[in-house]
Coordinates of C-alpha atoms in Angstrom, one line a residue:
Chain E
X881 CA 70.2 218.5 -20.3
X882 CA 72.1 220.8 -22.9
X883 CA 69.6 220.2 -26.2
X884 CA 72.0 220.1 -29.1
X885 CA 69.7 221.7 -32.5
X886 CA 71.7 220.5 -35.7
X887 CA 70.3 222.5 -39.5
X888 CA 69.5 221.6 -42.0
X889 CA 68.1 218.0 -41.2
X890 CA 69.6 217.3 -44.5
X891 CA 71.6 218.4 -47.0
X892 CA 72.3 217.9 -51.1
X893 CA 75.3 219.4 -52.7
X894 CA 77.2 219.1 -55.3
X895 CA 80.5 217.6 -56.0
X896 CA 82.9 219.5 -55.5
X897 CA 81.1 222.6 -53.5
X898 CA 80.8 223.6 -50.2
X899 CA 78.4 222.2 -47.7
X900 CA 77.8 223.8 -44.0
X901 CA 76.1 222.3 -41.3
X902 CA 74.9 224.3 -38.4
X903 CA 74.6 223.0 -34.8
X904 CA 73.2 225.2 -32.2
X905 CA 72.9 224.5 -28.4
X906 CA 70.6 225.5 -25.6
X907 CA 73.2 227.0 -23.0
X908 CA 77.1 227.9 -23.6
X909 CA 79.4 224.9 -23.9
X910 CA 82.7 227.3 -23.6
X911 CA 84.5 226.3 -21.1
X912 CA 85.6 229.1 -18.6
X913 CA 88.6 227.3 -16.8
X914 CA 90.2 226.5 -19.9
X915 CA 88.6 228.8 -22.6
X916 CA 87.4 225.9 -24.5
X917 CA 84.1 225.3 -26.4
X918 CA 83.4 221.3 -26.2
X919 CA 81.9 220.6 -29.0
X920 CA 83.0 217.6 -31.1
X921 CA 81.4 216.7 -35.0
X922 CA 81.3 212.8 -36.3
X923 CA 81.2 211.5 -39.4
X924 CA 78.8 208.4 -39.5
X925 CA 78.4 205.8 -42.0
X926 CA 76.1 203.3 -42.9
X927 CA 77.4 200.0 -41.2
X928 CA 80.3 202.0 -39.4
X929 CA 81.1 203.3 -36.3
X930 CA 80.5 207.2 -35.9
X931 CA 84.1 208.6 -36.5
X932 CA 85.6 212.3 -34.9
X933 CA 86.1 214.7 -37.3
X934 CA 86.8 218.1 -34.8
X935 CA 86.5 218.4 -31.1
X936 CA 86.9 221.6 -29.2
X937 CA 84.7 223.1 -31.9
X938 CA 87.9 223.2 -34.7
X939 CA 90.4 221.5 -34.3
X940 CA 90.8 218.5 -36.5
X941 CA 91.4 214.9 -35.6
X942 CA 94.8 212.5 -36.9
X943 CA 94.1 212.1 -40.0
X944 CA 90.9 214.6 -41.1
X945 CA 91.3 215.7 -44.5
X946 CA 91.6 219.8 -44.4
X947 CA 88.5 220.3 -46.4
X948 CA 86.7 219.6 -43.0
X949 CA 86.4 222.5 -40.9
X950 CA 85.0 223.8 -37.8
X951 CA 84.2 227.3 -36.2
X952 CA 82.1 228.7 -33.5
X953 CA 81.9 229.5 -30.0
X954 CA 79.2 229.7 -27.1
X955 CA 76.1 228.5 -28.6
X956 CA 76.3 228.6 -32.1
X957 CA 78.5 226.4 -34.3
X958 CA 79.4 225.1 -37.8
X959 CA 80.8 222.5 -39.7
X960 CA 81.8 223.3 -43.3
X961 CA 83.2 220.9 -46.3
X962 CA 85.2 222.9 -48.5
X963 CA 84.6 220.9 -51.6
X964 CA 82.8 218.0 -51.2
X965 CA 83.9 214.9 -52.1
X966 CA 81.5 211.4 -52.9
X967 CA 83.1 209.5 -49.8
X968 CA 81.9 212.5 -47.7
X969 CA 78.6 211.2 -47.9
X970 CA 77.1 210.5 -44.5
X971 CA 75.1 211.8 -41.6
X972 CA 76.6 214.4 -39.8
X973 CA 76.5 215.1 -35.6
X974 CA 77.5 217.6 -33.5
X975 CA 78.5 216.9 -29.7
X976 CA 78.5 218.3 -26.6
X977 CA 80.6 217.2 -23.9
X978 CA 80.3 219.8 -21.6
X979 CA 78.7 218.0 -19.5
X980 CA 76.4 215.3 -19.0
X981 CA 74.2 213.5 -20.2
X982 CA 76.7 214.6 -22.8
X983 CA 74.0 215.1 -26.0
X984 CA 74.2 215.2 -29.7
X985 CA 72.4 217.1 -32.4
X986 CA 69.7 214.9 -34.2
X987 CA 72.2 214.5 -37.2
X988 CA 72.3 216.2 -40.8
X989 CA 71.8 213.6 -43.8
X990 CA 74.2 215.1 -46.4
X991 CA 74.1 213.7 -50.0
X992 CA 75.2 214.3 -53.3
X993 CA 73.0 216.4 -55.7
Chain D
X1209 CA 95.8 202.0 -31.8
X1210 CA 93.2 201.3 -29.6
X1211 CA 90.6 198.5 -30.4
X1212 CA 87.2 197.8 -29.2
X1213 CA 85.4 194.9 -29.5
X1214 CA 81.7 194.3 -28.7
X1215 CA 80.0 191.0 -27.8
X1216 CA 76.7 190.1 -26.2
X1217 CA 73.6 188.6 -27.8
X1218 CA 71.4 190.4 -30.5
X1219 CA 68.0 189.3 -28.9
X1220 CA 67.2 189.9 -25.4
X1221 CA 63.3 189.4 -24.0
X1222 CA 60.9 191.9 -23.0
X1223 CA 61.9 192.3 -19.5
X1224 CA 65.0 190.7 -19.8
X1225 CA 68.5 192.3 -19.2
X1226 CA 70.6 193.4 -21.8
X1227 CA 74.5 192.4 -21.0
X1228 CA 77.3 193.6 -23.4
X1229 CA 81.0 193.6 -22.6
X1230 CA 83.3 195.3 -24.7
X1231 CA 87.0 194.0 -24.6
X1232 CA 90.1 196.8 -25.0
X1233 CA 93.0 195.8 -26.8
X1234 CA 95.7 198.5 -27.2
X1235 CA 95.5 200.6 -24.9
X1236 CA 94.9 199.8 -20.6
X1237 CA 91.4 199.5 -18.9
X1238 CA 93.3 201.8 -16.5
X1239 CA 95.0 204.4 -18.2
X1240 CA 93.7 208.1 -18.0
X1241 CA 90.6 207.6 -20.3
X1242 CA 86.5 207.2 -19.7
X1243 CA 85.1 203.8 -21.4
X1244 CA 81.3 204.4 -22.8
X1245 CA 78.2 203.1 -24.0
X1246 CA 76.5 204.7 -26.6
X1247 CA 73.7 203.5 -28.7
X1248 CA 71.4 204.6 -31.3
X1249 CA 67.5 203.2 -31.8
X1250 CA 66.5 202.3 -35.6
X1251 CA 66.4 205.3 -37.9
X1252 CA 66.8 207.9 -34.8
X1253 CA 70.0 209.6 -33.7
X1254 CA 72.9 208.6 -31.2
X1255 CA 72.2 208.5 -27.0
X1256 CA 74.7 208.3 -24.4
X1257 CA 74.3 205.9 -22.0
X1258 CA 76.9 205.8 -19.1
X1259 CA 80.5 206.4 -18.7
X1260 CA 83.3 204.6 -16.4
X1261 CA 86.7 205.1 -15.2
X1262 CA 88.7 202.7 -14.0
X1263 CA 88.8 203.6 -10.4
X1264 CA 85.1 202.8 -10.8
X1265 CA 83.6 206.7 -10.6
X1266 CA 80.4 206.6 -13.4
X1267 CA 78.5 208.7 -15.1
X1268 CA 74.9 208.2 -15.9
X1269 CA 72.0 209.5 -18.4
X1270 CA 69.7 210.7 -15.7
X1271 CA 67.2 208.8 -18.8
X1272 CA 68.3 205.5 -18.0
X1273 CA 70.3 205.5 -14.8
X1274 CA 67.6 203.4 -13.2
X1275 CA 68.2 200.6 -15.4
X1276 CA 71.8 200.9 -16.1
X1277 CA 75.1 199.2 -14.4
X1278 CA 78.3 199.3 -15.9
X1279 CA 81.5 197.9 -14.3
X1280 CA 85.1 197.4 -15.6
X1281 CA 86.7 194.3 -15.5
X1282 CA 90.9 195.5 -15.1
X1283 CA 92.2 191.6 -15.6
X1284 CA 90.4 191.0 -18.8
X1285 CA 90.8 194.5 -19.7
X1286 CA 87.5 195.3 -20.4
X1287 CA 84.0 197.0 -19.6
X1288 CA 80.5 196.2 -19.8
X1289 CA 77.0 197.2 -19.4
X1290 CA 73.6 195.9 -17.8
X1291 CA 70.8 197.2 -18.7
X1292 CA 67.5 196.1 -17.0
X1293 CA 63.7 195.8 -17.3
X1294 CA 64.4 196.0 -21.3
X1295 CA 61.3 196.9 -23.7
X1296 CA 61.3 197.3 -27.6
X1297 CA 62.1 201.2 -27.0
X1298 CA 65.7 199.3 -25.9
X1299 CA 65.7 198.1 -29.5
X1300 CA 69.1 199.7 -30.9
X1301 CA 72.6 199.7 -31.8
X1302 CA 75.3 200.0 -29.2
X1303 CA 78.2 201.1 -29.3
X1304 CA 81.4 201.0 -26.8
X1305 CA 83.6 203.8 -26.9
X1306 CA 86.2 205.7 -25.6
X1307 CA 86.8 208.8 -24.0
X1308 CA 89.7 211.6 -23.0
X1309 CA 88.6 213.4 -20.2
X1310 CA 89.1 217.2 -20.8
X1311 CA 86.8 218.2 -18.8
X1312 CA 84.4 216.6 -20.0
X1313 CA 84.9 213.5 -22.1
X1314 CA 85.7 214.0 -25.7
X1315 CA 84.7 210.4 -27.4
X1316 CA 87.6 209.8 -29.5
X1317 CA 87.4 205.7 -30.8
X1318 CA 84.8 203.5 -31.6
X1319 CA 83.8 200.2 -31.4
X1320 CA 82.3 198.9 -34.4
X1321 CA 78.6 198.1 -33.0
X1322 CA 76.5 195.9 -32.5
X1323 CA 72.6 195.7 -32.8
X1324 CA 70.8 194.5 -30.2
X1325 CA 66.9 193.5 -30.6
X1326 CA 64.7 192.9 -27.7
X1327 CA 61.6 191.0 -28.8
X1328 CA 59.8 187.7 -27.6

């Protein structure tokens, strides 16, 4: 199984600053046949469904705001809030679904300091 | 915009099977998309479970393919999952979902969960 390694396990920033969250996996998750990395990030609330925020590592869903962003390729990847915003609290998972089993990270708790 | 909605019951027995079914409403059973089952234990992160296609091709966690069956009802337009030989480790919310194959399936909608206990 491709082990998914999200950092920090969690995460307090201000209003209106940035916040990055890593998210590192075990082998490559790029995607020879159609130069691809597939790696999605979810936003999950208490009581809600987990919701997509960026697949193929940075490109973002219908409806994302733009202070969401995503970058990376191979192994190593981030997801960065621009300014952060109180309805951005939540925790945070990255994706792989490069195969299966496909695996998440163990999820950043982000809050507000 | 595709809907999915969970039912089953919230207590299941040690050693029991866990059923869920989870009905699609807006988009086909058997359009070009993967229908899965995700959950996530108490205070721990998200697991896939299983995947299925229409045509009936599945995908298994190699963790819990022993235990798992999931099938797709096309009439009803819906999808569901079996899980066997339940303990309290089974203990979770689940989640049906679906999925755009890319390679790969990119989960892209939600249904909205539902905790399901197993305890005597």
């Amino acid at each position: 199984d491709i082990v998914m390694t999200q950092s920090p396990d969690s995460l307090a920033v201000s209003l209106g600053e940035r916040a990055t969250i890593n998210c590192k996996s075990s082998q490559n998750i790029l995607y020879s046949s159609n130069s691809k990395n597939h790696l999605a990030w979810y936003q999950h609330k208490p009581g809600q469904p987990p919701k997509l925020l960026i697949s193929w590592a940075s490109t973002r869903d219908s409806g994302v705001p733009d202070r969401f962003s995503g970058s990376g390729s191979g192994t190593d990847f981030t997801l960065t809030i621009s300014s952060l915003q109180a309805e951005d609290v939540a925790v945070y998972y990255c994706q792989q679904y490069y195969n299966t089993p496909y695996t998440f990270g163990q999820g950043t708790k982000l809050e507000i300091k | 915009q595709v809907q999915l909605h969970l039912s089953g019951p919230g207590l299941v027995k040690p050693s029991g099977t866990l059923s869920l079914t989870c009905a699609v409403s807006g988009d086909s059973i058997s359009s070009n998309k993967w229908w899965s089952w995700v959950r996530q234990p108490p205070g721990k992160g998200l697991e896939w479970i299983a995947e299925i296609y229409h045509s009936g091709s599945t995908n298994y966690n190699p963790s819990l393919k022993s235990r798992v069956i999931i099938s797709v009802d096309k009439p009803k337009n819906q999808f569901s999952l079996n899980l066997t030989s339940v303990t309290a480790a089974d203990t979770a919310v689940y989640y049906c979902a679906r999925g755009t194959p890319s390679p790969g399936t990119l989960i892209d909608s939600w249904g909205q969960g539902t905790l399901v206990t197993v305890s005597s």
